[in-house]
mmCIF file of C-alpha atoms and ligand atoms in Angstrom:
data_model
loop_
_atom_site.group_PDB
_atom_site.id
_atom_site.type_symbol
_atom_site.label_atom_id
_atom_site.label_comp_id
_atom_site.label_asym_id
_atom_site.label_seq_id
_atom_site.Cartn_x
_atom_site.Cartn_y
_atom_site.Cartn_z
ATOM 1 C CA UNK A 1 0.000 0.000 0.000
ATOM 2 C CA UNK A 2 2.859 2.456 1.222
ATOM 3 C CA UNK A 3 5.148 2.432 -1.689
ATOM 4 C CA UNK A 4 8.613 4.144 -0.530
ATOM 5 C CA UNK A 5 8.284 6.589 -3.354
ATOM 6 C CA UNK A 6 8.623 10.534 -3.881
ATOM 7 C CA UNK A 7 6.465 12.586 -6.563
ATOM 8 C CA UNK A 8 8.524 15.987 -6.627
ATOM 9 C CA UNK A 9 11.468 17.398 -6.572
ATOM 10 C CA UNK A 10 13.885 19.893 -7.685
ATOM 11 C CA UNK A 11 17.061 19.715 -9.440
ATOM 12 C CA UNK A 12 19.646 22.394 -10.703
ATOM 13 C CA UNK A 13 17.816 22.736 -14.027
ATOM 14 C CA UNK A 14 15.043 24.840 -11.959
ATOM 15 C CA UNK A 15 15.855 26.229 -8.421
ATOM 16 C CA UNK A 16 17.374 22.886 -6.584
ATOM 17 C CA UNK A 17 20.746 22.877 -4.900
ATOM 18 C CA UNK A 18 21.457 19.573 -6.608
ATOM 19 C CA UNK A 19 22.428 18.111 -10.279
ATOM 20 C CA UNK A 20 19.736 14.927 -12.043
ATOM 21 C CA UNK A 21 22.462 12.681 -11.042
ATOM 22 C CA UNK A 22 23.129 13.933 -7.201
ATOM 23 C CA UNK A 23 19.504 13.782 -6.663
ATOM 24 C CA UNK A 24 19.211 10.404 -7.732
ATOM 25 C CA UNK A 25 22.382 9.361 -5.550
ATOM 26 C CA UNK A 26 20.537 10.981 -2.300
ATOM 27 C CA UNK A 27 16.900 9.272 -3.024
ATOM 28 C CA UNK A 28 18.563 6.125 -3.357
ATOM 29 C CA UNK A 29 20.875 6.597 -0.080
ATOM 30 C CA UNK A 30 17.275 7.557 1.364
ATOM 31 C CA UNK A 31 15.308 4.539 0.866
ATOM 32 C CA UNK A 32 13.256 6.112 -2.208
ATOM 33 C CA UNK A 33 12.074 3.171 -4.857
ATOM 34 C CA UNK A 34 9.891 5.141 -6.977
ATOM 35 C CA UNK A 35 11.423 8.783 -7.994
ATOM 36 C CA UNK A 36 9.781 11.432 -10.152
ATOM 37 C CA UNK A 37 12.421 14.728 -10.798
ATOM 38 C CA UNK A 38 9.345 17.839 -11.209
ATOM 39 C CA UNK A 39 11.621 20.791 -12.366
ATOM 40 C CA UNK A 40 9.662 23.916 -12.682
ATOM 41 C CA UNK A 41 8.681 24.204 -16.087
ATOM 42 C CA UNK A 42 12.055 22.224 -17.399
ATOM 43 C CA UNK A 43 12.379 18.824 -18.738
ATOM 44 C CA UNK A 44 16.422 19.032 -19.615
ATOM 45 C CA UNK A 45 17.220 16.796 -15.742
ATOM 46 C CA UNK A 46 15.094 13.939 -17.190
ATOM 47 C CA UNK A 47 17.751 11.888 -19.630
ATOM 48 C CA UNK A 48 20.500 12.699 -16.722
ATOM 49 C CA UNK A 49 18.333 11.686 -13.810
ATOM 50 C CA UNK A 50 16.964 8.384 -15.599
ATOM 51 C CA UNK A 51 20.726 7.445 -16.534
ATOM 52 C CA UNK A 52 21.781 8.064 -13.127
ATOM 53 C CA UNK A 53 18.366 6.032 -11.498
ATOM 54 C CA UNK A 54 18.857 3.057 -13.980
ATOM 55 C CA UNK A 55 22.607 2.263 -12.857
ATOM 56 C CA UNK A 56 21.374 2.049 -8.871
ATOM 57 C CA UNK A 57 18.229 0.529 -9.384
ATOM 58 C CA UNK A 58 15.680 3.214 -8.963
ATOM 59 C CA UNK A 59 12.473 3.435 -11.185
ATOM 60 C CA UNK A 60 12.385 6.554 -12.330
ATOM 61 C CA UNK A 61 9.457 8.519 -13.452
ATOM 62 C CA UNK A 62 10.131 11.591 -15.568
ATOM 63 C CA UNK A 63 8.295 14.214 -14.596
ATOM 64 C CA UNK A 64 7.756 18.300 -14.441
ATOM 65 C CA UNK A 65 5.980 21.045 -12.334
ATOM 66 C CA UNK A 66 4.053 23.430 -14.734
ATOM 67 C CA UNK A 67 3.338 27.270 -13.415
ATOM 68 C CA UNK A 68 -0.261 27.873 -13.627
ATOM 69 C CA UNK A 69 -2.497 31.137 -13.474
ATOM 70 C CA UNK A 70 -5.926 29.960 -12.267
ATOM 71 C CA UNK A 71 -8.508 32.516 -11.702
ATOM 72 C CA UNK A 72 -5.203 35.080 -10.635
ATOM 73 C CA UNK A 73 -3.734 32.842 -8.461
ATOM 74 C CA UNK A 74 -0.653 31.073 -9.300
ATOM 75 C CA UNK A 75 -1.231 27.177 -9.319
ATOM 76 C CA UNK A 76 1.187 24.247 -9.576
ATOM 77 C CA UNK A 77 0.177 21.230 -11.557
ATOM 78 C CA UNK A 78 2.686 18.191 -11.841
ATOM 79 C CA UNK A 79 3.047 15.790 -14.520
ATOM 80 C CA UNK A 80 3.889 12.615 -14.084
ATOM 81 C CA UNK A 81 5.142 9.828 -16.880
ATOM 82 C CA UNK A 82 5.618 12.628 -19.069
ATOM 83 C CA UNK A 83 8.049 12.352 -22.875
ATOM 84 C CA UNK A 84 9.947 15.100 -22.367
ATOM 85 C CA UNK A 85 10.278 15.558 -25.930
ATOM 86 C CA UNK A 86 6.390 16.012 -26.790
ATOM 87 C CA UNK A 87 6.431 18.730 -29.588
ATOM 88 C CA UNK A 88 3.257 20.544 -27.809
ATOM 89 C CA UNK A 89 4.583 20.565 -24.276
ATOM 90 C CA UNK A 90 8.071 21.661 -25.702
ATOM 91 C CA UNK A 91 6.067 24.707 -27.162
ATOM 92 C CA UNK A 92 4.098 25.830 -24.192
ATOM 93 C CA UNK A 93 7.529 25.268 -21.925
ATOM 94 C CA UNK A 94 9.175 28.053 -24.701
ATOM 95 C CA UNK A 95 6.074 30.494 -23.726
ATOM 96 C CA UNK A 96 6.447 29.943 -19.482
ATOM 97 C CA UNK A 97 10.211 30.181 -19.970
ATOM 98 C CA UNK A 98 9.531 33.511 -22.066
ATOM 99 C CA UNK A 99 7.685 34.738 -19.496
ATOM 100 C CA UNK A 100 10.272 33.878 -17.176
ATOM 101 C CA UNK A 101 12.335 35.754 -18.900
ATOM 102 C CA UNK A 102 10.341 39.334 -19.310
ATOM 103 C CA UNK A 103 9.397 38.758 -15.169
ATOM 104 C CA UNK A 104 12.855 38.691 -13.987
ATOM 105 C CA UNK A 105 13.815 41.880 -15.655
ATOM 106 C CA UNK A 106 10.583 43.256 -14.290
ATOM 107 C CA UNK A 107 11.696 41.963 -10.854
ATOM 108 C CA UNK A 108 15.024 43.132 -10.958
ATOM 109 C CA UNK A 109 13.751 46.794 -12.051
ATOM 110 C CA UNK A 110 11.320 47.043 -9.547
ATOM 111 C CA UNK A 111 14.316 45.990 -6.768
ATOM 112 C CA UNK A 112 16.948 48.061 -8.332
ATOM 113 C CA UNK A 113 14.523 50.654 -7.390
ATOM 114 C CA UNK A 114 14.079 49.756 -3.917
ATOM 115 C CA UNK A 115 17.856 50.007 -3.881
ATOM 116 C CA UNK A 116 19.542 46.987 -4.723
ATOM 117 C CA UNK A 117 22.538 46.474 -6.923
ATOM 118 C CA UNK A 118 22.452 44.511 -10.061
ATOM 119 C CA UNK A 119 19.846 42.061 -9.190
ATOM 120 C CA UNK A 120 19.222 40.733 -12.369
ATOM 121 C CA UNK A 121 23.272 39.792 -12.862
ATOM 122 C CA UNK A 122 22.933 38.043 -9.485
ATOM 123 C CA UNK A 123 19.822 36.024 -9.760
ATOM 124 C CA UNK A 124 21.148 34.692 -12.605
ATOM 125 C CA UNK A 125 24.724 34.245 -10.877
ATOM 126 C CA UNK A 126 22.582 31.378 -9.135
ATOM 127 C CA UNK A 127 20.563 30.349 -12.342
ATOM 128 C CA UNK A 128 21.792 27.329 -14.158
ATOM 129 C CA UNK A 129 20.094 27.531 -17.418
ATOM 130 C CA UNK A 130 17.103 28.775 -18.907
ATOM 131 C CA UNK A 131 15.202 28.789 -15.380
ATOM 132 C CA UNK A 132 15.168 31.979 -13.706
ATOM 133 C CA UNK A 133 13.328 31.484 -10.849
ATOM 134 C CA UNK A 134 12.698 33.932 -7.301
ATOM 135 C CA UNK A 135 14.836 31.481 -5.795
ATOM 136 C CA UNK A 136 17.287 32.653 -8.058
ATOM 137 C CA UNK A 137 16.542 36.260 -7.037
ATOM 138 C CA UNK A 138 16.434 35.376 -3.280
ATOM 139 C CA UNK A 139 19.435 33.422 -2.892
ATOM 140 C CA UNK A 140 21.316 36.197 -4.464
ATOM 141 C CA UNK A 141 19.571 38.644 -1.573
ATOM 142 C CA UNK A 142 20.942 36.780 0.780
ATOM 143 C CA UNK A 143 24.232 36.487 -0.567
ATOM 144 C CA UNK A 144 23.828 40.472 -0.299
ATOM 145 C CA UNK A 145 23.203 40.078 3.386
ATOM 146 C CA UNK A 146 19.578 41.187 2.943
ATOM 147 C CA UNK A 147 18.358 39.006 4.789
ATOM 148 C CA UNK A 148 19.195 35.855 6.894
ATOM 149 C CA UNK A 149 17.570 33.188 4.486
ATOM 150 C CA UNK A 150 15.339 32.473 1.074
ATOM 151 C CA UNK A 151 12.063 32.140 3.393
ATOM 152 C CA UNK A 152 13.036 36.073 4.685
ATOM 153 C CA UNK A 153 13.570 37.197 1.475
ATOM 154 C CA UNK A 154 10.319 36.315 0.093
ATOM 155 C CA UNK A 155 8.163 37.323 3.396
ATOM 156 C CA UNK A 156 10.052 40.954 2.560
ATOM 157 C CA UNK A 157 10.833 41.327 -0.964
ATOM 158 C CA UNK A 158 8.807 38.871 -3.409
ATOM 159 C CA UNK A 159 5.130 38.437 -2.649
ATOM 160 C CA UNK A 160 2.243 40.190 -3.149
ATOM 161 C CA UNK A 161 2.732 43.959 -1.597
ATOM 162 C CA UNK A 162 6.387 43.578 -1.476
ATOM 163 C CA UNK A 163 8.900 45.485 -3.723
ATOM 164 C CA UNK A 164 10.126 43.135 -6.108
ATOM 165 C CA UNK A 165 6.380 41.124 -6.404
ATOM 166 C CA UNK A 166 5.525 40.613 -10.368
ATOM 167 C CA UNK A 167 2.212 39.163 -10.702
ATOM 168 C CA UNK A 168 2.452 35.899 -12.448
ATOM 169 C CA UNK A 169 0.708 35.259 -16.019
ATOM 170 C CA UNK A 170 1.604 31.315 -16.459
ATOM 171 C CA UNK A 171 -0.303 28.832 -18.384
ATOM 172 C CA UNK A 172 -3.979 28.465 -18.194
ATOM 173 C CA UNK A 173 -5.508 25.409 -16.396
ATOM 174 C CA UNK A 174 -6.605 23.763 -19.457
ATOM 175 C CA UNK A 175 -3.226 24.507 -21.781
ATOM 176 C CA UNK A 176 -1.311 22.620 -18.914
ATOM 177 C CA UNK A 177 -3.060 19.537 -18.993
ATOM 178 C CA UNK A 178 -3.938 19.011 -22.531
ATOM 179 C CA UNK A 179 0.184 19.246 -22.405
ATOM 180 C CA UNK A 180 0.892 17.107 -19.788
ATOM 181 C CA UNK A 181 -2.048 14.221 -21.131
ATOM 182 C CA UNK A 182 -0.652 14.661 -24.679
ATOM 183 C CA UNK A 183 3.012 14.166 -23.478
ATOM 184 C CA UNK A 184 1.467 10.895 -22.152
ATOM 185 C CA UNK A 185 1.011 12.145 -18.466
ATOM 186 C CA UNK A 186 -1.157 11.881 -15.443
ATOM 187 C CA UNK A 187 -1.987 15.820 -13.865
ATOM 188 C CA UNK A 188 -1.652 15.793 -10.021
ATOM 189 C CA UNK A 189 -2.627 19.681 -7.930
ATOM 190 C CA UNK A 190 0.672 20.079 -6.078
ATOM 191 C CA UNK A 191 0.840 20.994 -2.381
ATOM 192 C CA UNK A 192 -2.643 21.711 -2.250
ATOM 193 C CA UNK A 193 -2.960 23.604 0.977
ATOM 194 C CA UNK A 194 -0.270 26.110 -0.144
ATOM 195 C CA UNK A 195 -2.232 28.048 -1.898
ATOM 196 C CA UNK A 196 -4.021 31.596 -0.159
ATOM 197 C CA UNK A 197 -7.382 30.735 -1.309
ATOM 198 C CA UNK A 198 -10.727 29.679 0.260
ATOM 199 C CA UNK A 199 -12.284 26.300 0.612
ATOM 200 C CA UNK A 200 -14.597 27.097 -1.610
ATOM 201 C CA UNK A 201 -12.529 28.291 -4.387
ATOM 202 C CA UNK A 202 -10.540 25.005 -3.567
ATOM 203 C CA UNK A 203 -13.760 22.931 -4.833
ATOM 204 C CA UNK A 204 -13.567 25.450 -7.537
ATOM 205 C CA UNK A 205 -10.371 24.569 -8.626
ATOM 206 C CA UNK A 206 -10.274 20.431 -7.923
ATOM 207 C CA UNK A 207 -14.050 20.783 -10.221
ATOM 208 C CA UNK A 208 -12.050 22.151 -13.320
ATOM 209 C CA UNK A 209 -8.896 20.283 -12.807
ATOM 210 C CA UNK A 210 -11.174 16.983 -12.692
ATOM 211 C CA UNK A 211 -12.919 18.606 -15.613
ATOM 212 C CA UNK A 212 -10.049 18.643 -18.063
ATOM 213 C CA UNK A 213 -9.240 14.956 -16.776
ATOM 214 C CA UNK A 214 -7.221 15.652 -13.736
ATOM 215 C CA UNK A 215 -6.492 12.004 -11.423
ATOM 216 C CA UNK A 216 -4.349 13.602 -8.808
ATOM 217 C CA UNK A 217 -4.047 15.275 -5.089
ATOM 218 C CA UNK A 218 -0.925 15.983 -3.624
ATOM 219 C CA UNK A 219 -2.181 15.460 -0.200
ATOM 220 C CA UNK A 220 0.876 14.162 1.164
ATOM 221 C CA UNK A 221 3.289 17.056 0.315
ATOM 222 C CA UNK A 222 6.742 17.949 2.198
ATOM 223 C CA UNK A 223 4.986 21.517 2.410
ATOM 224 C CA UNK A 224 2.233 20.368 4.646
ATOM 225 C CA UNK A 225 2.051 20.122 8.157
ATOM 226 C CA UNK A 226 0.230 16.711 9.474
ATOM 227 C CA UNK A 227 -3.331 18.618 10.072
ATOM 228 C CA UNK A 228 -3.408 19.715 6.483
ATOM 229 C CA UNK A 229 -2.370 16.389 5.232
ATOM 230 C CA UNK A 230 -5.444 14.895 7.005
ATOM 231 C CA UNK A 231 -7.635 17.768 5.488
ATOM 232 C CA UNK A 232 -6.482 17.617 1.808
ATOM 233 C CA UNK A 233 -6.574 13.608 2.111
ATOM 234 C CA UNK A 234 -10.049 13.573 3.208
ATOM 235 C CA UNK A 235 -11.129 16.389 -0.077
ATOM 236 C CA UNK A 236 -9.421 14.041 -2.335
ATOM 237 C CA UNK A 237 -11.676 11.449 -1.526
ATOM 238 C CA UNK A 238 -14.707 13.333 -1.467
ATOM 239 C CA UNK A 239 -13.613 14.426 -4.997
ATOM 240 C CA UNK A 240 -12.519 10.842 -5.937
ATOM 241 C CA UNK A 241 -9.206 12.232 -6.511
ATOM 242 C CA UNK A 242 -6.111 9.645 -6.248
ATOM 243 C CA UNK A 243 -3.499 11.015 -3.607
ATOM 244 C CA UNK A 244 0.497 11.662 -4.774
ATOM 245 C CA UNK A 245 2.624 12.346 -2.128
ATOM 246 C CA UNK A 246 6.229 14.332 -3.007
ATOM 247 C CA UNK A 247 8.590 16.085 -0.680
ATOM 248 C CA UNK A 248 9.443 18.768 -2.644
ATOM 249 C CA UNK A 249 12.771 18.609 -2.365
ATOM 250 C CA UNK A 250 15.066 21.466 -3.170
ATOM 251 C CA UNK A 251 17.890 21.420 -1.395
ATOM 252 C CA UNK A 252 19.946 19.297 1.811
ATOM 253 C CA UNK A 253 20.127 22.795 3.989
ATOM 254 C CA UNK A 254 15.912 22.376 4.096
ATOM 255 C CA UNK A 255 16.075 19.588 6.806
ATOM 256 C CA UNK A 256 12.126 19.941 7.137
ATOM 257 C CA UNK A 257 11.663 18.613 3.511
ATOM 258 C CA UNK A 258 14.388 15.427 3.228
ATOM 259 C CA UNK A 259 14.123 13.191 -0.087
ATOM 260 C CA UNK A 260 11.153 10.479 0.846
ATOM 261 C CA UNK A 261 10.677 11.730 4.447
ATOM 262 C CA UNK A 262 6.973 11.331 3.886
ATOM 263 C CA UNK A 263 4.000 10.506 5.426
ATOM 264 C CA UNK A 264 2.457 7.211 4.509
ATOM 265 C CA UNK A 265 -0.847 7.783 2.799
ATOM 266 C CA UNK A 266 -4.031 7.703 5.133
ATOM 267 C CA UNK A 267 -5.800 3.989 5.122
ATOM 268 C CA UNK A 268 -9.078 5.839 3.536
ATOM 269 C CA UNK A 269 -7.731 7.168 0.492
ATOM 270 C CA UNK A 270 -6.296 5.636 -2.760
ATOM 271 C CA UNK A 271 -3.160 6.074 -4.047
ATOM 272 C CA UNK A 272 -2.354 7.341 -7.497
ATOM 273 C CA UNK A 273 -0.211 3.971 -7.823
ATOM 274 C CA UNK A 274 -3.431 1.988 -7.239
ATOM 275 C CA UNK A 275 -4.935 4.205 -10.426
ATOM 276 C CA UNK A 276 -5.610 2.373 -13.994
ATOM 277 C CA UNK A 277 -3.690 5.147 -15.435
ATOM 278 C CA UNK A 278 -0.601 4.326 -13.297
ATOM 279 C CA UNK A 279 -0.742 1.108 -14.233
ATOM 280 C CA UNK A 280 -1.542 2.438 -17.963
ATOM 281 C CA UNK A 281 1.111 4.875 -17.873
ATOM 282 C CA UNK A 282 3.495 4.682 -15.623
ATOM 283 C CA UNK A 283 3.612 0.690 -14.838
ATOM 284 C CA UNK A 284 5.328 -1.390 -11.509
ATOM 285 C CA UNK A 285 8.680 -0.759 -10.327
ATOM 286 C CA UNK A 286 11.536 -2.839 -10.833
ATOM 287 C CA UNK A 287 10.344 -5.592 -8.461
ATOM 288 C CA UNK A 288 6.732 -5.494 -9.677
ATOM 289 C CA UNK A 289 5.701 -4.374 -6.426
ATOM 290 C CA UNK A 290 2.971 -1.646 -5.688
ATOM 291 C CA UNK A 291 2.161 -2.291 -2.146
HETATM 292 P P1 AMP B 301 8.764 31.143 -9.254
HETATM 293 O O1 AMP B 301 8.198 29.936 -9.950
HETATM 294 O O2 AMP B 301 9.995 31.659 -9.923
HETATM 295 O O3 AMP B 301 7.745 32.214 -9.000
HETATM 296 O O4 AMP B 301 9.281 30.642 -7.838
HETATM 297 C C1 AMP B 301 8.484 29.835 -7.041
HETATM 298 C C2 AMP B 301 9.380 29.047 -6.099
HETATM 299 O O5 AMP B 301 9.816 29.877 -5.061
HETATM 300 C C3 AMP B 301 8.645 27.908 -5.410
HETATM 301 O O6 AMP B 301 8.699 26.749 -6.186
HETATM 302 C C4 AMP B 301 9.444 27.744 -4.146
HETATM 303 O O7 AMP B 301 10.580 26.947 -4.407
HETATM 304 C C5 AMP B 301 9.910 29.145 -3.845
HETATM 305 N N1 AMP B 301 9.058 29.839 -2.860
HETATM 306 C C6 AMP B 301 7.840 30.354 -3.049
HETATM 307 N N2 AMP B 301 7.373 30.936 -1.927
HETATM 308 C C7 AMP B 301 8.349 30.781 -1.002
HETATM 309 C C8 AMP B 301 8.494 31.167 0.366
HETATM 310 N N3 AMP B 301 7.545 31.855 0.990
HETATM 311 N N4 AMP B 301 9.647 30.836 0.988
HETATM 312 C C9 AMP B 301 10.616 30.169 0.354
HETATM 313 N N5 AMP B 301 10.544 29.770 -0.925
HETATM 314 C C10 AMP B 301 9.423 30.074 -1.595
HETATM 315 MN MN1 MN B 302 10.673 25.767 -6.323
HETATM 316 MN MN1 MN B 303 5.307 24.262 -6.225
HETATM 317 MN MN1 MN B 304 7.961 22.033 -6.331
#
């Protein structure tokens, strides 16, 4: 029933402290079986990570973490058992990365203007490719002694009201999961409770997602505390919604969020491993086992 498994995580190609292949190495050190890499809107860790997973003996699932603008909010929607080369997906990742792009000038305007020097060359300073994340931009803030770490730097700078806040215009709900089903993929809501709306615009959101063909709740999420693990398990099942569970893993320094340190999944939900399109798409794990 409890498969040792993790659904998300972060690698350099986003805004994770770690390379595919170091990930892997630490999941397998950790007891994972079942791995999914979820870079933010990146699928380049994939062909590294699976290499790397294949020589120890982890199954692998390739996988990404698309940015979403849902009724102004921004959403996260995972993919799992995704081909990262899916000429569709590949198109709408161009358009999120473009937008990337135009935001972190935008960002590092707006905090040039609240005084700070050359943000833009030091976000991407911590950058590794085509990602430019506010990960990137905090890091560098703290680097600059701004604050005392990345959590700070958002509560001051980066969210809504703050100085260096961009409002986000992602993909819609229905662009990222014709994607992620075309690219062969099961849609799973990350870290559900995250996100500052109300319960009612929660139903909202779970209705549409289900609408486009959405299987997925990441109830179990390394960004929940135990209380709203219990809560988002028990609106999965009301919604018939398979739970995922995924630390969210993006670097070692986060000791609150370790690779696979998860919560098993409660006895009265199912897990998206006990779904036909797991079994469809994403298959066993090395051993055949699933439970
Ligand atoms: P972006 O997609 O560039 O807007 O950055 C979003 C990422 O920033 C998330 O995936 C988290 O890794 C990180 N993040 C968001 N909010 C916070 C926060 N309050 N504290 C620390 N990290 C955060
Ligand atoms: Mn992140
Ligand atoms: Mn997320
Ligand atoms: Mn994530």
């Amino acid at each position: 029933m409890n498969l040792h498994c993790d659904l998300h995580s972060h690698s350099t190609i986003s805004d994770g402290t770690l390379s595919p292949t170091e990930l892997i190495l630490r999941a397998h050190e950790k007891g994972v079986e079942v791995f999914a890499l979820t870079d933010h809107d990146a699928t380049e860790g994939l062909n590294e990570a699976a290499l790397a997973a294949n020589k120890v003996g982890l199954h692998f699932i390739p996988g990404i973490e698309l940015s979403v603008t849902w009724s102004h909010q921004t959403i996260h929607i995972i993919g799992l058992g995704i081909d990262p080369d899916d000429e569709d997906l590949n198109k709408g990742l161009k358009e999120l990365r473009d937008f990337r792009g135009r935001r972190g000038e935008e960002i590092a305007h707006k905090l040039e203007k609240a005084g700070l020097e050359k943000p833009l060359e030091g976000a991407k300073k911590f950058a590794n490719g085509e990602i430019l994340s506010r990960t990137h931009f905090a890091r560098y803030l703290v680097e600059q002694g701004k604050a005392k770490d990345v959590r700070q730097v958002f509560k001051r700078f980066l969210v809504r009201g703050k100085p260096g806040y961009v409002a986000g215009k992602w993909a819609s709900l229905e662009d990222a999961l014709c994607w992620i089903h075309g690219a062969g993929g099961i849609a799973v809501i990350a870290h559900p409770a995250r996100y500052k709306i109300s319960a009612t615009r929660l139903r909202q959101l779970i209705t549409e997602f289900k609408e486009w063909g959405g299987l997925g709740f990441e109830a179990i999420s390394g960004s929940h505390s135990p209380d709203e693990e219990l809560r988002m398990s028990l609106l999965a099942n009301q919604f018939e919604l398979f739970v995922s569970k995924g630390s969210d893993f993006h670097c070692p320094e986060n000791i609150y969020r370790e690779l696979g340190y998860l919560q098993d999944i409660p006895s009265g939900s199912i897990p998206l491993w006990h779904s036909d399109a797991w079994k469809e798409k994403i298959g066993v794990n090395k051993t055949g086992e699933l439970e």
